[in-house]
Coordinates of C-alpha atoms and ligand atoms in Angstrom, one line a residue:
V17 CA 120.8 18.0 48.0
F18 CA 120.6 14.3 48.6
Q19 CA 117.0 14.6 50.1
L20 CA 116.0 16.6 47.1
S21 CA 117.2 14.2 44.6
V22 CA 114.5 11.6 45.0
P23 CA 111.5 13.7 43.9
L24 CA 113.4 15.7 41.4
N25 CA 114.3 12.4 39.7
F26 CA 110.6 12.1 38.6
L27 CA 110.4 15.6 37.0
G28 CA 112.5 15.1 34.0
S29 CA 115.6 16.7 32.4
V30 CA 114.8 20.4 33.1
Y31 CA 115.0 19.6 36.8
R32 CA 118.0 17.4 36.4
E33 CA 119.8 20.5 34.9
L34 CA 118.5 22.7 37.9
R35 CA 119.8 20.1 40.5
Q36 CA 123.1 20.1 38.6
S37 CA 123.5 23.8 39.1
L38 CA 122.5 23.5 42.7
L39 CA 125.2 20.9 43.0
D40 CA 127.8 23.3 41.2
M41 CA 126.9 26.2 43.6
E42 CA 127.6 23.9 46.4
T43 CA 130.9 22.8 45.0
L44 CA 132.0 26.3 44.5
F45 CA 131.1 27.1 48.0
N46 CA 133.2 24.1 49.3
L47 CA 136.1 24.8 47.1
Q48 CA 136.3 28.3 48.2
K49 CA 136.5 26.8 51.6
V50 CA 134.1 29.4 53.0
N51 CA 133.9 29.0 56.7
V52 CA 130.6 29.6 58.3
S53 CA 132.3 30.4 61.7
I54 CA 133.7 33.7 60.6
A55 CA 131.5 36.5 62.0
E56 CA 130.8 40.0 60.8
Q57 CA 130.5 42.8 63.3
P58 CA 127.1 44.4 63.4
N59 CA 126.9 47.4 61.0
A60 CA 130.5 46.6 59.8
P61 CA 131.5 49.4 57.4
P62 CA 132.8 48.6 53.9
L63 CA 136.6 48.4 53.2
H64 CA 137.9 51.6 51.9
L65 CA 141.0 51.4 49.9
T66 CA 142.7 54.7 50.9
K67 CA 146.3 53.7 50.3
G68 CA 145.8 51.5 47.0
G69 CA 145.8 48.2 48.9
Q70 CA 148.6 47.7 51.3
I71 CA 148.3 44.5 53.1
R72 CA 150.0 44.0 56.6
F73 CA 150.1 40.9 58.7
D74 CA 150.9 41.8 62.3
N75 CA 152.0 38.9 64.4
V76 CA 149.5 36.4 63.0
T77 CA 149.2 32.8 64.3
F78 CA 146.7 30.4 62.7
G79 CA 146.2 26.7 62.6
Y80 CA 143.3 24.6 61.1
Y81 CA 143.4 22.9 64.7
P82 CA 144.1 25.2 67.5
D83 CA 147.0 23.0 68.9
R84 CA 148.6 22.7 65.4
P85 CA 149.8 26.3 64.2
I86 CA 150.3 26.5 60.6
L87 CA 151.4 30.3 60.6
R88 CA 153.4 31.4 63.6
N89 CA 153.8 34.9 64.7
L90 CA 154.0 36.0 61.1
S91 CA 154.5 39.8 60.3
V92 CA 155.2 41.0 56.9
T93 CA 154.0 44.1 54.7
I94 CA 152.8 43.8 51.2
P95 CA 153.2 47.1 49.5
A96 CA 150.3 48.6 47.5
G97 CA 150.2 48.3 43.9
R98 CA 153.0 45.9 43.7
K99 CA 153.7 42.3 42.6
V100 CA 154.5 40.2 45.5
A101 CA 155.4 36.6 45.5
V102 CA 155.1 34.0 48.4
V103 CA 157.4 31.1 48.1
G104 CA 158.5 28.1 50.3
P105 CA 158.4 24.4 50.9
S106 CA 155.3 22.5 50.3
G107 CA 152.9 22.8 53.2
C108 CA 154.5 25.8 54.9
G109 CA 151.3 27.7 54.7
K110 CA 151.4 29.7 51.5
S111 CA 147.7 29.1 50.5
T112 CA 146.6 29.5 53.9
L113 CA 147.9 33.1 54.0
L114 CA 145.6 33.8 51.1
R115 CA 142.7 31.9 52.7
L116 CA 143.0 34.2 55.8
L117 CA 143.2 37.3 53.5
F118 CA 139.8 36.4 51.8
R119 CA 138.5 35.5 55.3
S120 CA 137.7 31.9 54.6
Y121 CA 139.2 31.7 58.1
D122 CA 140.1 34.0 60.9
V123 CA 143.5 34.5 62.6
Q124 CA 143.8 32.9 66.2
S125 CA 146.0 35.8 67.2
G126 CA 147.3 38.8 65.6
R127 CA 145.8 41.0 63.0
I128 CA 145.6 41.5 59.2
F129 CA 145.2 45.0 57.9
I130 CA 144.3 46.3 54.5
D131 CA 145.0 49.9 54.2
D132 CA 145.2 50.1 58.0
Q133 CA 141.6 48.5 58.5
D134 CA 141.5 45.3 60.4
I135 CA 139.9 42.8 57.9
R136 CA 137.5 41.6 60.7
S137 CA 136.2 45.1 61.2
V138 CA 134.9 45.6 57.7
S139 CA 132.0 43.9 55.9
V140 CA 132.8 40.5 54.5
D141 CA 131.1 41.4 51.2
S142 CA 133.1 44.6 50.7
L143 CA 136.3 42.6 51.4
R144 CA 135.6 39.8 48.9
R145 CA 134.5 42.3 46.3
A146 CA 137.8 44.0 46.5
I147 CA 139.7 40.6 46.0
G148 CA 140.0 38.4 42.8
V149 CA 141.4 34.9 43.5
V150 CA 142.6 32.5 41.0
P151 CA 142.7 29.3 43.1
Q152 CA 144.6 26.2 42.5
D153 CA 141.7 24.4 41.2
T154 CA 139.2 26.6 39.7
P155 CA 135.4 25.8 40.2
L156 CA 133.5 25.9 37.0
F157 CA 129.6 26.0 36.7
N158 CA 128.0 23.5 34.6
D159 CA 127.0 26.3 32.2
T160 CA 128.4 27.9 29.1
V161 CA 132.0 29.1 28.8
E162 CA 130.7 32.5 28.3
H163 CA 128.7 32.4 31.5
N164 CA 131.7 31.0 33.3
I165 CA 133.9 34.0 32.4
R166 CA 131.1 36.6 33.0
Y167 CA 130.7 35.2 36.5
G168 CA 133.4 37.7 37.3
N169 CA 131.3 40.6 36.2
M170 CA 127.7 40.0 35.4
A171 CA 127.3 43.5 33.8
A172 CA 130.1 42.8 31.2
T173 CA 129.3 43.0 27.5
T174 CA 130.1 40.1 25.2
E175 CA 133.0 42.0 23.8
Q176 CA 134.5 42.5 27.2
V177 CA 134.2 38.8 27.9
H178 CA 136.1 38.1 24.6
E179 CA 138.7 40.7 25.4
A180 CA 139.2 39.1 28.8
A181 CA 139.6 35.6 27.3
R182 CA 142.0 37.1 24.7
R183 CA 144.2 38.5 27.4
A184 CA 144.0 35.1 29.2
H185 CA 145.2 33.5 26.1
V186 CA 142.2 31.3 25.7
H187 CA 140.0 33.1 23.2
D188 CA 141.3 31.3 20.1
K189 CA 141.0 27.9 21.9
I190 CA 137.3 28.7 22.7
I191 CA 136.4 29.7 19.2
S192 CA 138.1 26.6 17.8
W193 CA 135.4 24.6 19.6
P194 CA 132.2 23.7 17.6
H195 CA 129.9 25.8 19.8
G196 CA 132.4 28.5 20.8
Y197 CA 131.5 30.5 23.8
D198 CA 128.3 28.7 23.8
T199 CA 130.0 25.4 24.7
K200 CA 128.6 24.0 27.9
V201 CA 131.3 23.1 30.3
G202 CA 131.2 19.5 31.4
E203 CA 128.6 18.4 28.8
R204 CA 128.8 15.6 26.2
G205 CA 132.2 14.7 27.4
L206 CA 133.8 17.9 26.5
M207 CA 137.0 17.7 28.5
I208 CA 138.4 21.0 29.6
S209 CA 142.1 20.7 30.4
G210 CA 143.7 21.8 33.6
G211 CA 145.4 24.6 31.6
E212 CA 142.1 25.8 29.9
K213 CA 140.4 25.8 33.2
Q214 CA 143.2 27.9 34.6
R215 CA 142.8 30.3 31.8
L216 CA 139.1 30.6 32.1
A217 CA 139.7 31.4 35.8
V218 CA 142.2 34.2 34.7
S219 CA 139.7 35.5 32.2
R220 CA 137.0 35.7 35.0
V221 CA 139.3 37.7 37.3
I222 CA 140.4 39.9 34.5
L223 CA 136.9 40.8 33.9
K224 CA 136.1 41.3 37.6
D225 CA 139.1 43.7 37.7
P226 CA 139.5 43.9 41.5
P227 CA 142.0 46.2 43.4
L228 CA 143.6 43.1 45.0
L229 CA 144.6 40.0 43.0
F230 CA 145.7 36.7 44.5
F231 CA 147.0 33.9 42.2
D232 CA 147.6 30.5 44.1
E233 CA 149.7 28.3 41.6
A234 CA 147.5 29.9 38.9
T235 CA 149.5 28.9 35.9
S236 CA 150.9 25.7 37.1
A237 CA 149.0 23.5 34.6
L238 CA 150.4 25.5 31.5
D239 CA 153.4 24.7 29.4
T240 CA 156.2 27.1 29.7
H241 CA 155.5 28.9 26.4
T242 CA 151.9 29.6 27.3
E243 CA 152.7 30.4 30.9
Q244 CA 155.2 33.0 29.8
A245 CA 152.8 34.7 27.3
L246 CA 150.1 34.7 29.9
M247 CA 152.2 36.0 32.7
G248 CA 153.3 38.7 30.3
N249 CA 149.8 39.9 29.9
I250 CA 149.0 39.6 33.6
N251 CA 152.1 41.7 34.4
E252 CA 151.0 44.3 32.0
I253 CA 147.5 44.6 33.6
L254 CA 149.2 44.7 37.1
R255 CA 151.5 47.4 36.0
D256 CA 149.0 49.6 34.1
K257 CA 146.4 49.5 36.8
A258 CA 148.9 49.4 39.9
R259 CA 147.0 46.5 41.3
T260 CA 148.2 44.9 44.5
S261 CA 148.9 41.2 43.6
V262 CA 150.1 38.2 45.6
F263 CA 151.4 35.1 43.7
V264 CA 151.9 31.8 45.4
A265 CA 154.2 29.9 43.1
H266 CA 156.5 26.8 43.1
R267 CA 158.1 27.5 39.7
L268 CA 160.4 30.6 40.7
R269 CA 160.8 31.6 37.0
T270 CA 157.3 32.8 37.0
I271 CA 157.8 35.2 39.9
W272 CA 161.5 36.2 39.7
D273 CA 160.7 39.6 38.5
A274 CA 158.4 40.4 41.5
D275 CA 158.9 43.6 43.4
L276 CA 159.1 41.6 46.7
I277 CA 159.5 37.9 47.4
I278 CA 158.4 36.5 50.8
V279 CA 160.0 33.3 51.7
L280 CA 158.0 31.3 54.2
S281 CA 159.3 28.3 56.1
E282 CA 157.3 26.4 58.7
G283 CA 154.9 29.2 59.0
S284 CA 157.2 32.1 59.5
V285 CA 158.9 34.6 57.2
V286 CA 162.6 33.6 56.8
E287 CA 163.8 36.0 54.0
T288 CA 162.3 38.9 52.0
G289 CA 163.7 40.8 49.1
T290 CA 163.9 40.9 45.3
H291 CA 165.3 38.0 43.3
W292 CA 168.7 39.7 43.2
E293 CA 168.8 40.6 46.8
L294 CA 167.9 37.1 47.8
M295 CA 170.5 35.5 45.5
E296 CA 173.1 37.7 46.9
R297 CA 172.1 36.7 50.5
G298 CA 172.7 33.1 49.6
G299 CA 170.1 31.6 51.7
L300 CA 167.0 29.3 51.2
Y301 CA 165.7 31.1 48.1
K302 CA 169.1 30.9 46.4
E303 CA 169.1 27.2 47.3
L304 CA 165.6 26.6 45.8
W305 CA 166.5 28.7 42.7
T306 CA 169.7 26.8 42.1
A307 CA 168.0 23.5 42.4
Q308 CA 165.3 24.3 40.0
E309 CA 167.7 25.7 37.5
M310 CA 169.7 22.5 37.6
G311 CA 166.5 20.5 37.2
M312 CA 165.7 22.5 34.1
R313 CA 169.3 22.0 32.6
N314 CA 168.8 18.3 33.2
G315 CA 165.5 18.4 31.5
G316 CA 164.1 17.2 34.7
V317 CA 160.9 18.1 36.8
L318 CA 160.9 21.6 38.1
E319 CA 159.4 20.7 41.5
V320 CA 162.5 20.1 43.4
G321 CA 162.1 19.3 47.1
W322 CA 163.4 22.0 49.5
K323 CA 165.0 20.7 52.6
V324 CA 165.1 23.0 55.6
E325 CA 167.9 22.3 58.1
Ligands
LIG25 P1 151.6 23.7 48.8 O1 152.9 24.4 48.3 O2 151.9 22.3 48.9 O3 150.3 24.2 48.1 P2 151.1 25.5 51.1 O4 152.4 26.1 51.5 O5 150.2 26.3 50.2 O6 151.5 24.1 50.4 P3 149.0 25.2 52.8 O7 148.0 24.7 51.8 O8 148.7 26.6 53.3 O9 150.6 25.0 52.3 O10 148.8 24.2 54.0 C1 149.6 24.3 55.2 C2 149.3 23.2 56.1 O11 147.9 23.2 56.5 C3 149.5 21.8 55.4 O12 150.1 21.0 56.3 C4 148.1 21.3 55.1 O13 148.1 20.0 55.1 C5 147.3 22.0 56.3 N1 146.0 22.2 55.9 C6 145.6 22.9 54.7 N2 144.3 23.1 54.6 C7 143.6 22.4 55.6 C8 142.4 22.2 56.1 N3 141.4 22.7 55.4 N4 142.3 21.6 57.2 C9 143.3 21.1 57.9 N5 144.6 21.2 57.5 C10 144.8 21.9 56.4

């Protein structure tokens, strides 16, 4: 892009726009952390969701550097069609788990199965088509708001785009802007807030409507009221369509109703269960929950550190 930029500068605003969209594509790619080193087997068959999207980690070890494992011998099953949460201290490998599922990286040892198919044995394209991700920081194109949502499903009608935005609680906001859905993201100083970006990302994924949905701190920038309303809508969609969903969350109040909560610490699963089972158990989950509730009562910050002895 740097080499291209010199001649393109001579060619006026049309090309500047083109160059900007190239830059955006690059940003999108980088943000998704797509690793070129993952290899597809020749003639890899497409993923077939024969069991409704059951995910199984079997003795998975992975580190960004081979001598520094982030996930260690991790084994866990995420049931099909259920809402599952992954919680644990900062840096314990929650987002890494999602990146491995999306095949941004491959495991060092062990295997990951979706409906009994090793994800390395199926085509990367079919795997990624089956997955919708709302990442921590959503990449947006320097294009209209409508295009940014439609990116989830290029064949969607305008009404479907609007409906997705309604369900993501951002439609009213969009139509309050002077250019509505034609508003260019990132143009003329229009600042899209972190919370609006997150809701555009949720709209995009609602429109894509994939069988597997991963949310990585997807509502962290929203106020409690908006977050609850949005989570209510997301839960409704997940329930109606029996989608397998995995939520990485710091604020336990957003995931306490999950069918299964997986507690990670230092790259391994230390507890699993429902909220009530984990509270009963009186382990790390209860410790974090109690600390967050105390933080709430004190009007303090929710992000309470979690010390593991
Ligand atoms: P948080 O709750 O703070 O988001 P997390 O549990 O999601 O944390 P990860 O993002 O999975 O944690 O990161 C796990 C560890 O891997 C951290 O120590 C982090 O610094 C490291 N890490 C993450 N991404 C990379 C990368 N691309 N290259 C090298 N190390 C990385």
